[in-house]
Short mmCIF file of C-alpha atoms in Angstrom, two decimals:
data_model
loop_
_atom_site.label_atom_id
_atom_site.label_comp_id
_atom_site.label_asym_id
_atom_site.label_seq_id
_atom_site.Cartn_x
_atom_site.Cartn_y
_atom_site.Cartn_z
CA MET A 1 -14.04 48.10 4.11
CA HIS A 2 -17.17 51.64 5.20
CA ASP A 3 -24.44 55.94 3.63
CA SER A 4 -24.48 57.27 0.56
CA GLY A 5 -26.40 58.94 -1.79
CA THR A 6 -27.41 59.85 -5.22
CA VAL A 7 -27.32 61.75 -8.43
CA PRO A 8 -25.25 64.58 -9.45
CA ALA A 9 -26.19 67.94 -10.51
CA PRO A 10 -24.16 68.84 -13.59
CA ALA A 11 -20.68 69.94 -12.58
CA PRO A 12 -19.88 73.52 -13.50
CA GLU A 13 -17.23 74.05 -16.14
CA ALA A 14 -14.88 75.56 -13.61
CA THR A 15 -14.65 72.26 -11.79
CA ALA A 16 -14.72 69.87 -14.73
CA PRO A 17 -11.65 67.67 -15.22
CA ARG A 18 -9.08 68.97 -17.65
CA SER A 19 -10.01 66.56 -20.39
CA GLU A 20 -13.63 67.65 -20.47
CA THR A 21 -14.81 70.60 -22.48
CA ALA A 22 -18.41 70.74 -21.42
CA PRO A 23 -20.27 70.44 -18.14
CA ARG A 24 -20.73 66.82 -17.30
CA THR A 25 -23.89 65.07 -16.28
CA GLU A 26 -24.26 61.56 -14.97
CA THR A 27 -26.11 59.88 -17.80
CA ALA A 28 -26.09 56.34 -18.99
CA PRO A 29 -23.88 55.47 -21.95
CA ARG A 30 -25.47 55.93 -25.36
CA SER A 31 -26.09 52.25 -25.82
CA GLU A 32 -28.27 52.22 -22.73
CA THR A 33 -30.40 55.15 -23.68
CA ALA A 34 -31.06 54.28 -27.29
CA GLY A 35 -34.72 53.92 -28.04
CA ARG A 36 -35.96 55.82 -25.03
CA SER A 37 -35.92 59.34 -23.75
CA ALA A 38 -32.69 60.25 -22.04
CA SER A 39 -34.64 61.81 -19.24
CA ALA A 40 -36.98 58.89 -18.68
CA PRO A 41 -36.24 57.35 -15.28
CA GLU A 42 -35.42 53.68 -15.18
CA LYS A 43 -38.02 51.63 -13.37
CA HIS A 44 -35.65 50.21 -10.76
CA ALA A 45 -33.28 53.20 -10.54
CA ARG A 46 -33.86 55.61 -7.71
CA ARG A 47 -31.75 58.41 -6.32
CA PHE A 48 -30.83 58.06 -2.67
CA GLY A 49 -32.09 60.62 -0.19
CA LEU A 50 -30.37 61.68 3.01
CA PRO A 51 -31.62 58.71 5.13
CA VAL A 52 -30.35 56.07 2.69
CA ALA A 53 -27.11 57.98 2.12
CA THR A 54 -26.56 58.12 5.88
CA ALA A 55 -27.38 54.41 6.19
CA LEU A 56 -24.80 53.65 3.50
CA VAL A 57 -22.08 55.50 5.41
CA MET A 58 -22.96 53.94 8.78
CA GLY A 59 -23.48 50.49 7.29
CA ASN A 60 -20.15 50.57 5.47
CA ILE A 61 -18.19 51.86 8.45
CA ILE A 62 -19.67 49.30 10.82
CA GLY A 63 -19.28 45.78 9.51
CA GLY A 64 -18.71 42.79 11.74
CA GLY A 65 -15.57 44.04 13.45
CA ILE A 66 -17.51 45.80 16.20
CA PHE A 67 -18.44 42.41 17.65
CA LEU A 68 -14.77 41.72 18.44
CA LEU A 69 -13.48 45.24 19.11
CA PRO A 70 -13.99 45.31 22.91
CA ALA A 71 -11.90 42.17 23.38
CA SER A 72 -9.27 43.41 20.91
CA VAL A 73 -8.58 46.61 22.84
CA ALA A 74 -9.19 45.27 26.37
CA PRO A 75 -5.50 44.29 26.87
CA PHE A 76 -4.60 47.99 26.74
CA GLY A 77 -7.10 48.94 29.46
CA THR A 78 -9.70 51.69 29.43
CA VAL A 79 -7.13 54.05 27.90
CA SER A 80 -8.38 52.58 24.60
CA LEU A 81 -11.55 54.64 25.07
CA LEU A 82 -9.35 57.72 24.83
CA ALA A 83 -7.95 56.37 21.55
CA PHE A 84 -11.54 56.01 20.32
CA GLY A 85 -12.11 59.69 21.03
CA VAL A 86 -8.96 60.80 19.18
CA LEU A 87 -9.79 58.63 16.16
CA THR A 88 -13.36 59.89 16.07
CA LEU A 89 -12.13 63.48 15.80
CA GLY A 90 -9.85 62.49 12.90
CA ALA A 91 -12.63 60.61 11.13
CA ILE A 92 -15.03 63.55 11.52
CA ALA A 93 -12.40 65.91 10.09
CA LEU A 94 -12.04 63.58 7.09
CA ALA A 95 -15.83 63.42 6.73
CA LEU A 96 -16.08 67.22 6.72
CA VAL A 97 -13.36 67.46 4.06
CA PHE A 98 -15.28 65.00 1.86
CA GLY A 99 -18.38 67.11 2.38
CA ARG A 100 -16.54 70.26 1.25
CA LEU A 101 -15.12 68.49 -1.81
CA ALA A 102 -18.56 67.11 -2.71
CA GLU A 103 -20.02 70.62 -2.57
CA ARG A 104 -17.43 71.64 -5.12
CA ASP A 105 -17.73 68.61 -7.40
CA PRO A 106 -20.71 66.32 -6.66
CA ARG A 107 -20.04 63.54 -9.16
CA THR A 108 -19.82 59.78 -8.73
CA GLY A 109 -16.29 58.66 -7.85
CA GLY A 110 -15.52 60.68 -4.73
CA PRO A 111 -11.76 60.65 -3.99
CA TYR A 112 -11.01 59.61 -7.58
CA VAL A 113 -12.81 62.67 -8.96
CA TYR A 114 -11.12 65.02 -6.49
CA ALA A 115 -7.62 63.63 -7.12
CA ARG A 116 -7.97 63.70 -10.91
CA GLU A 117 -9.30 67.22 -11.05
CA ALA A 118 -6.53 68.58 -8.82
CA PHE A 119 -3.52 66.57 -9.98
CA GLY A 120 -4.36 65.02 -13.34
CA ASP A 121 -5.11 61.62 -14.83
CA PHE A 122 -2.32 59.61 -13.20
CA ALA A 123 -3.23 60.66 -9.65
CA GLY A 124 -6.88 59.95 -10.43
CA PHE A 125 -6.01 56.50 -11.74
CA LEU A 126 -3.96 55.67 -8.63
CA ALA A 127 -6.90 56.69 -6.42
CA ALA A 128 -9.35 54.61 -8.45
CA TRP A 129 -7.04 51.59 -8.70
CA ALA A 130 -6.21 51.58 -4.98
CA TYR A 131 -9.84 51.97 -3.96
CA TRP A 132 -10.98 49.21 -6.31
CA ILE A 133 -8.41 46.76 -4.89
CA THR A 134 -9.58 47.67 -1.39
CA THR A 135 -13.23 46.96 -2.12
CA TRP A 136 -13.06 43.53 -3.72
CA VAL A 137 -10.42 42.10 -1.38
CA SER A 138 -12.34 43.47 1.63
CA ASN A 139 -15.57 41.95 0.31
CA ALA A 140 -13.95 38.53 0.20
CA ALA A 141 -12.56 38.97 3.71
CA LEU A 142 -15.92 40.09 5.05
CA ALA A 143 -17.71 37.08 3.56
CA VAL A 144 -15.18 34.66 5.02
CA ALA A 145 -15.52 36.30 8.44
CA ALA A 146 -19.32 36.12 8.19
CA VAL A 147 -19.12 32.34 7.82
CA GLY A 148 -17.76 32.18 11.36
CA TYR A 149 -20.94 33.81 12.67
CA LEU A 150 -23.14 31.70 10.40
CA ASP A 151 -21.56 28.58 11.89
CA VAL A 152 -23.08 29.47 15.27
CA LEU A 153 -26.56 29.24 13.70
CA ILE A 154 -25.99 26.58 11.03
CA PRO A 155 -22.90 24.35 11.26
CA VAL A 156 -20.96 24.92 8.03
CA ASN A 157 -17.34 24.97 9.17
CA ASP A 158 -17.16 21.20 9.62
CA HIS A 159 -16.33 20.82 5.95
CA ARG A 160 -14.13 23.15 3.92
CA TRP A 161 -16.37 23.20 0.83
CA SER A 162 -19.58 23.84 2.75
CA ALA A 163 -17.87 26.83 4.35
CA CYS A 164 -16.65 27.99 0.94
CA LEU A 165 -20.13 27.73 -0.60
CA ALA A 166 -21.58 29.64 2.34
CA ALA A 167 -19.02 32.42 1.86
CA LEU A 168 -19.83 32.61 -1.84
CA ALA A 169 -23.56 32.78 -1.14
CA ILE A 170 -22.99 35.61 1.36
CA GLN A 171 -21.16 37.54 -1.38
CA TRP A 172 -23.59 36.89 -4.22
CA LEU A 173 -26.81 37.77 -2.39
CA PRO A 174 -25.82 41.46 -1.99
CA ALA A 175 -24.54 41.41 -5.58
CA LEU A 176 -27.96 40.24 -6.77
CA SER A 177 -29.64 43.11 -4.93
CA ASN A 178 -27.26 45.45 -6.76
CA PHE A 179 -28.11 43.87 -10.12
CA ALA A 180 -31.79 44.45 -9.31
CA GLY A 181 -31.20 48.19 -9.27
CA SER A 182 -30.35 51.13 -7.02
CA ARG A 183 -33.94 51.12 -5.73
CA TYR A 184 -33.35 47.74 -4.10
CA VAL A 185 -29.81 48.58 -2.99
CA GLY A 186 -31.17 51.52 -1.01
CA ALA A 187 -34.00 49.48 0.50
CA VAL A 188 -31.68 46.64 1.59
CA GLN A 189 -29.19 49.13 3.02
CA LEU A 190 -31.80 51.00 5.05
CA VAL A 191 -33.44 47.84 6.43
CA SER A 192 -30.14 46.11 7.25
CA THR A 193 -28.84 49.24 9.00
CA VAL A 194 -31.94 49.41 11.22
CA LEU A 195 -31.78 45.67 11.98
CA LYS A 196 -28.07 45.93 12.67
CA PHE A 197 -28.19 48.88 15.03
CA ALA A 198 -31.24 47.82 17.01
CA PRO A 199 -29.46 44.95 18.86
CA LEU A 200 -26.22 46.94 19.15
CA LEU A 201 -28.01 49.85 20.78
CA LEU A 202 -29.94 47.41 22.97
CA VAL A 203 -26.64 45.99 24.27
CA ALA A 204 -25.23 49.50 24.69
CA VAL A 205 -28.23 50.79 26.67
CA GLY A 206 -28.67 47.55 28.62
CA GLY A 207 -24.95 47.50 29.39
CA LEU A 208 -25.04 50.99 30.80
CA LEU A 209 -27.97 49.99 33.05
CA HIS A 210 -26.00 46.96 34.30
CA PHE A 211 -22.70 48.85 34.39
CA ASP A 212 -20.28 47.86 37.16
CA ALA A 213 -17.13 49.97 37.41
CA ARG A 214 -15.30 47.05 39.08
CA ASN A 215 -15.30 45.26 35.71
CA LEU A 216 -13.34 48.01 33.97
CA GLY A 217 -9.89 46.89 35.08
CA PRO A 218 -6.88 49.22 35.03
CA PHE A 219 -6.78 52.46 33.05
CA GLN A 220 -3.55 51.30 31.44
CA ALA A 221 -3.09 47.55 31.46
CA GLY A 222 0.22 47.31 29.62
CA GLY A 223 3.65 48.80 30.17
CA GLY A 224 4.94 52.06 28.71
CA GLY A 225 3.44 55.53 28.84
CA THR A 226 -0.11 56.65 28.20
CA LEU A 227 0.77 58.02 24.75
CA GLY A 228 2.24 54.66 23.74
CA ALA A 229 -0.86 52.84 24.97
CA VAL A 230 -3.14 55.21 23.05
CA SER A 231 -1.11 54.71 19.87
CA ALA A 232 -1.02 50.92 20.27
CA SER A 233 -4.77 50.61 20.79
CA ALA A 234 -5.40 53.14 18.03
CA ALA A 235 -3.48 50.92 15.60
CA ILE A 236 -6.16 48.27 16.14
CA LEU A 237 -9.05 50.73 15.98
CA LEU A 238 -7.83 52.83 13.05
CA PHE A 239 -9.49 50.80 10.34
CA SER A 240 -12.83 50.74 12.12
CA TYR A 241 -13.55 54.06 10.42
CA LEU A 242 -12.83 53.05 6.83
CA GLY A 243 -15.95 53.85 4.84
CA VAL A 244 -16.39 57.54 5.65
CA GLU A 245 -16.04 58.20 1.92
CA SER A 246 -19.10 56.10 1.00
CA ALA A 247 -21.49 58.98 0.29
CA ALA A 248 -18.86 60.88 -1.71
CA VAL A 249 -18.07 57.83 -3.87
CA SER A 250 -21.77 57.42 -4.74
CA ALA A 251 -22.51 61.15 -5.02
CA GLY A 252 -23.87 60.60 -8.52
CA GLU A 253 -26.72 58.53 -7.07
CA VAL A 254 -27.64 61.01 -4.29
CA ARG A 255 -30.39 63.59 -4.50
CA ASP A 256 -29.04 67.13 -4.11
CA PRO A 257 -25.46 65.84 -3.58
CA ARG A 258 -23.94 69.25 -2.85
CA ARG A 259 -26.09 69.37 0.27
CA ASN A 260 -26.72 65.74 1.19
CA VAL A 261 -23.29 64.13 0.68
CA GLY A 262 -21.63 66.24 3.36
CA ARG A 263 -24.54 65.89 5.77
CA ALA A 264 -24.79 62.11 5.28
CA THR A 265 -21.02 61.69 5.69
CA VAL A 266 -20.86 63.60 8.97
CA ILE A 267 -24.09 62.16 10.43
CA GLY A 268 -23.10 58.62 9.45
CA THR A 269 -19.59 58.97 10.88
CA VAL A 270 -20.82 60.44 14.15
CA GLY A 271 -23.54 57.79 14.39
CA ALA A 272 -21.03 54.99 13.87
CA ALA A 273 -18.71 56.55 16.46
CA VAL A 274 -21.52 56.69 19.04
CA VAL A 275 -22.37 53.02 18.45
CA TYR A 276 -18.69 52.04 18.70
CA LEU A 277 -18.08 53.98 21.89
CA LEU A 278 -21.29 53.06 23.72
CA GLY A 279 -21.00 49.41 22.72
CA THR A 280 -17.39 49.13 23.86
CA LEU A 281 -18.09 50.97 27.12
CA ALA A 282 -21.09 48.71 27.83
CA VAL A 283 -19.04 45.55 27.31
CA PHE A 284 -16.20 46.94 29.45
CA GLY A 285 -18.66 47.56 32.28
CA THR A 286 -20.48 44.22 32.17
CA VAL A 287 -17.70 41.68 31.49
CA ALA A 288 -14.84 41.38 33.97
CA HIS A 289 -11.55 42.64 32.49
CA ASP A 290 -9.59 39.42 33.08
CA ARG A 291 -12.29 37.48 31.25
CA LEU A 292 -12.76 40.05 28.48
CA VAL A 293 -9.13 39.94 27.33
CA HIS A 294 -9.60 36.24 26.48
CA SER A 295 -13.15 36.50 25.09
CA THR A 296 -13.86 35.41 21.51
CA ALA A 297 -17.44 36.77 21.63
CA PRO A 298 -17.46 39.83 23.91
CA PHE A 299 -20.98 40.98 23.00
CA SER A 300 -22.33 37.48 23.67
CA ASP A 301 -20.61 37.47 27.05
CA ALA A 302 -22.08 40.91 27.79
CA VAL A 303 -25.63 39.80 26.91
CA ASN A 304 -25.26 36.68 29.02
CA ALA A 305 -23.96 38.75 31.94
CA MET A 306 -26.85 41.23 31.65
CA PHE A 307 -29.75 38.84 31.16
CA GLY A 308 -28.44 35.40 32.10
CA GLY A 309 -28.68 32.25 30.02
CA SER A 310 -26.63 31.39 26.95
CA TRP A 311 -28.78 32.84 24.17
CA GLY A 312 -26.37 35.76 23.73
CA GLY A 313 -24.26 33.82 21.26
CA TRP A 314 -27.22 33.24 18.94
CA ALA A 315 -28.41 36.82 19.19
CA VAL A 316 -24.97 38.28 18.48
CA ALA A 317 -24.32 35.84 15.62
CA LEU A 318 -27.58 36.87 13.97
CA ALA A 319 -26.82 40.57 14.47
CA ALA A 320 -23.33 40.07 13.04
CA LEU A 321 -24.70 38.32 9.95
CA VAL A 322 -27.17 41.15 9.34
CA SER A 323 -24.38 43.67 9.90
CA MET A 324 -22.01 42.00 7.45
CA THR A 325 -24.66 41.43 4.79
CA GLY A 326 -25.65 45.09 4.92
CA CYS A 327 -22.00 46.10 4.79
CA LEU A 328 -21.42 43.87 1.76
CA ASN A 329 -24.48 45.36 0.07
CA GLY A 330 -23.05 48.86 0.37
CA TRP A 331 -19.46 47.93 -0.44
CA THR A 332 -20.56 46.02 -3.55
CA LEU A 333 -22.13 49.22 -4.88
CA LEU A 334 -19.03 51.27 -4.00
CA SER A 335 -16.77 48.69 -5.65
CA ALA A 336 -18.41 49.51 -8.98
CA GLN A 337 -18.82 53.27 -8.62
CA THR A 338 -15.17 54.33 -8.70
CA PRO A 339 -14.25 52.16 -11.75
CA TYR A 340 -17.42 53.52 -13.43
CA ALA A 341 -16.29 57.12 -12.92
CA ALA A 342 -12.73 56.31 -14.03
CA ALA A 343 -13.95 54.41 -17.10
CA LYS A 344 -16.03 57.40 -18.22
CA ASP A 345 -12.79 59.38 -18.27
CA GLY A 346 -10.92 56.64 -20.16
CA LEU A 347 -8.84 55.58 -17.16
CA PHE A 348 -10.49 52.16 -16.76
CA PRO A 349 -11.73 49.78 -19.49
CA ALA A 350 -14.84 51.15 -21.22
CA ALA A 351 -16.93 48.13 -20.18
CA PHE A 352 -17.10 49.53 -16.65
CA THR A 353 -19.30 52.40 -17.91
CA ARG A 354 -22.25 50.08 -18.54
CA LYS A 355 -25.09 50.95 -16.20
CA ARG A 356 -28.45 49.29 -15.74
CA ARG A 357 -31.18 50.36 -13.33
CA GLY A 358 -28.87 52.95 -11.83
CA VAL A 359 -26.08 50.46 -11.00
CA PRO A 360 -22.78 49.90 -12.90
CA THR A 361 -23.48 46.23 -13.55
CA VAL A 362 -20.16 45.30 -15.17
CA GLY A 363 -18.28 46.75 -12.22
CA VAL A 364 -20.46 44.80 -9.79
CA GLY A 365 -20.01 41.60 -11.80
CA VAL A 366 -16.22 41.86 -12.18
CA THR A 367 -15.81 42.74 -8.51
CA VAL A 368 -17.92 39.87 -7.18
CA VAL A 369 -16.18 37.39 -9.50
CA LEU A 370 -12.71 38.51 -8.34
CA ALA A 371 -13.80 38.39 -4.70
CA SER A 372 -15.27 34.91 -5.27
CA LEU A 373 -12.03 33.64 -6.84
CA LEU A 374 -10.06 34.99 -3.89
CA THR A 375 -12.50 33.30 -1.50
CA VAL A 376 -12.15 29.94 -3.26
CA TYR A 377 -8.36 30.34 -3.21
CA ASN A 378 -8.50 31.04 0.51
CA TYR A 379 -10.28 27.75 1.21
CA THR A 380 -8.33 25.61 -1.29
CA ALA A 381 -4.92 26.89 -0.14
CA GLY A 382 -5.52 25.32 3.24
CA SER A 383 -3.98 28.31 5.00
CA ALA A 384 -5.30 31.77 5.70
CA ARG A 385 -1.80 33.25 5.66
CA VAL A 386 -1.88 34.57 2.07
CA PHE A 387 -5.41 35.79 2.54
CA GLU A 388 -4.49 37.62 5.76
CA ILE A 389 -1.61 39.35 3.99
CA LEU A 390 -3.93 40.55 1.23
CA VAL A 391 -6.40 41.87 3.80
CA LEU A 392 -3.62 43.79 5.53
CA VAL A 393 -2.60 45.24 2.17
CA THR A 394 -6.07 46.72 1.73
CA THR A 395 -5.63 48.69 4.93
CA PHE A 396 -2.90 50.58 3.09
CA THR A 397 -4.58 50.82 -0.31
CA ALA A 398 -7.69 52.31 1.32
CA THR A 399 -5.69 55.26 2.60
CA VAL A 400 -4.23 56.23 -0.81
CA PRO A 401 -7.50 57.85 -2.00
CA TYR A 402 -7.86 59.56 1.40
CA LEU A 403 -4.42 61.15 1.15
CA LEU A 404 -4.97 62.26 -2.44
CA ALA A 405 -8.42 63.69 -1.66
CA THR A 406 -7.22 65.68 1.36
CA ALA A 407 -4.23 66.88 -0.68
CA ALA A 408 -6.70 68.05 -3.34
CA GLN A 409 -8.57 70.09 -0.72
CA ILE A 410 -5.27 71.65 0.44
CA PHE A 411 -4.49 72.41 -3.22
CA HIS A 412 -7.77 74.24 -3.75
CA LEU A 413 -7.36 76.23 -0.54
CA ALA A 414 -3.75 77.17 -1.36
CA ARG A 415 -4.84 78.31 -4.81
CA GLY A 416 -6.97 80.98 -3.14
CA GLU A 417 -10.41 79.72 -4.17
CA GLN A 418 -11.86 80.44 -0.71
CA VAL A 419 -12.10 84.20 -0.08
CA ASP A 420 -13.95 84.06 3.25
CA ARG A 421 -11.07 84.28 5.76
CA VAL A 422 -12.91 82.55 8.61
CA ARG A 423 -14.01 79.63 6.45
CA LEU A 424 -10.54 79.47 4.86
CA VAL A 425 -8.90 79.00 8.27
CA ARG A 426 -11.53 76.45 9.32
CA ASP A 427 -11.21 74.46 6.08
CA ALA A 428 -7.40 74.56 6.26
CA VAL A 429 -7.40 73.19 9.83
CA LEU A 430 -9.85 70.43 8.85
CA ALA A 431 -7.77 69.50 5.80
CA ALA A 432 -4.58 69.34 7.88
CA LEU A 433 -6.26 67.15 10.51
CA ALA A 434 -7.72 64.86 7.83
CA PHE A 435 -4.33 64.52 6.12
CA ALA A 436 -2.66 63.70 9.45
CA PHE A 437 -5.39 61.15 10.19
CA SER A 438 -4.82 59.51 6.79
CA LEU A 439 -1.07 59.33 7.44
CA TRP A 440 -1.82 57.73 10.79
CA LEU A 441 -3.87 55.12 8.97
CA VAL A 442 -0.85 54.35 6.78
CA ALA A 443 1.42 54.05 9.83
CA GLY A 444 -1.09 51.75 11.53
CA ALA A 445 -1.02 49.37 8.57
CA GLY A 446 2.54 48.35 9.43
CA TYR A 447 5.76 48.15 7.41
CA ALA A 448 4.96 44.87 5.68
CA ALA A 449 1.47 45.96 4.59
CA VAL A 450 2.77 49.28 3.25
CA TYR A 451 5.56 47.54 1.32
CA GLN A 452 3.21 44.99 -0.23
CA GLY A 453 0.52 47.61 -0.78
CA VAL A 454 2.93 49.74 -2.81
CA LEU A 455 3.62 46.71 -5.02
CA PHE A 456 -0.12 46.24 -5.55
CA LEU A 457 -0.46 49.94 -6.33
CA PHE A 458 2.36 50.01 -8.87
CA ALA A 459 1.05 46.84 -10.52
CA GLY A 460 -1.62 49.11 -11.98
CA VAL A 461 0.91 51.36 -13.73
CA PRO A 462 1.10 49.14 -16.87
CA VAL A 463 -2.72 49.21 -17.02
CA TYR A 464 -2.64 53.00 -16.95
CA ALA A 465 0.08 53.07 -19.62
CA TRP A 466 -1.95 50.82 -21.93
CA LEU A 467 -5.16 52.82 -21.49
CA ALA A 468 -3.33 56.16 -21.91
CA ALA A 469 -1.77 54.93 -25.15
CA ARG A 470 -5.19 53.86 -26.46
CA ARG A 471 -6.64 57.27 -25.61
CA GLN A 472 -3.84 59.05 -27.47
CA ARG A 473 -4.25 56.77 -30.50
CA GLY A 474 -7.95 57.46 -30.52
CA ALA A 475 -7.38 61.21 -30.33
CA ALA A 476 -4.81 61.18 -33.11
#
């Protein structure tokens, strides 16, 4: 559920949303700034530079799923590596589109800001609502999955409530770092990204040194044509790239966002793609194919095959925990940023505008509470079925902001804002590829997830109606 960066330069009037009459700057609400200079920096608030913004993108894209990916795509054969390549091109196109949009409007909110400016309040609300649902449901899912890795180190799954408490602790620790301020969010994100990628790169490099082509198995393991195999494996891999929008969503917290958001998005996406591809290739070449298709811990099996012994399980479990904690740290921040931006425009409850130490604290609090309630429900229901359905729904809701953002870029290009013919053609091709990639994400979610996701999306319509009526009453 996905490197990001920092504070916005004031948006020029030409790009301000319709409802605004003056250039907008990202300042704290009046209640926060009373009694002190508006320009005085908060002690624990710090704008993210390019390294932290890049770490946010990479950390949010790569969660814990990478530790199971090789086994998930192994049944399709090495043709799945081709699917990786196709998806990477689509993700990079989407990253470049976000970079272009951030150059034009570098405010906190990312896809929400772009959709609202191009198509009005209702489209902006749908983008914000869909993204918010995605973040808090994904956070709950990530915490529950992390308990499985924690159980390798400390047995917690023997009792339902010990597992539940562990999942809650895994959610609240990143939330506490967010409450401490953006300074600590950035530090945790940078450190966790380094700690996460060090063992992954070690496995990737070590796997290439111990690579044995006989382990690869067939190019196409299943029936059907190559195109069908690529599409089938891509359906599993599609959501590995969710999170490319991370820097754009937190643009208001990034230094020089017009420059750094695009760079962080592309660098982070490419970096994540390299880790994905090298890691999968290394596991393919070190674990025999017939064993890999049944593996529940492919990276552990790869480490054991490379170096012998059985310590691989511990090492991978620790790396997975670090990976998921860092991912939760970044996603917790993002879960509050979009509602914050929407609330400033009157499209979410005003409480979400409250910021402290550079972090929208109400948004963080509401999100972690909702994710915690969903986690408790998951363990008390005695079945993961409802929870799994909700997680699948988020794979659809995550694509709604993508589609609206890429449509906004197409809108600006069609309106003739870009006069440089070469750049116009390049931007139009990128926007078309990014839109197609987003549609592919929707198709990969499956019929049931799209159907249920639409219900979740439209459940927000009464909320929009209520807030719109309040805005009109206040303006009257």
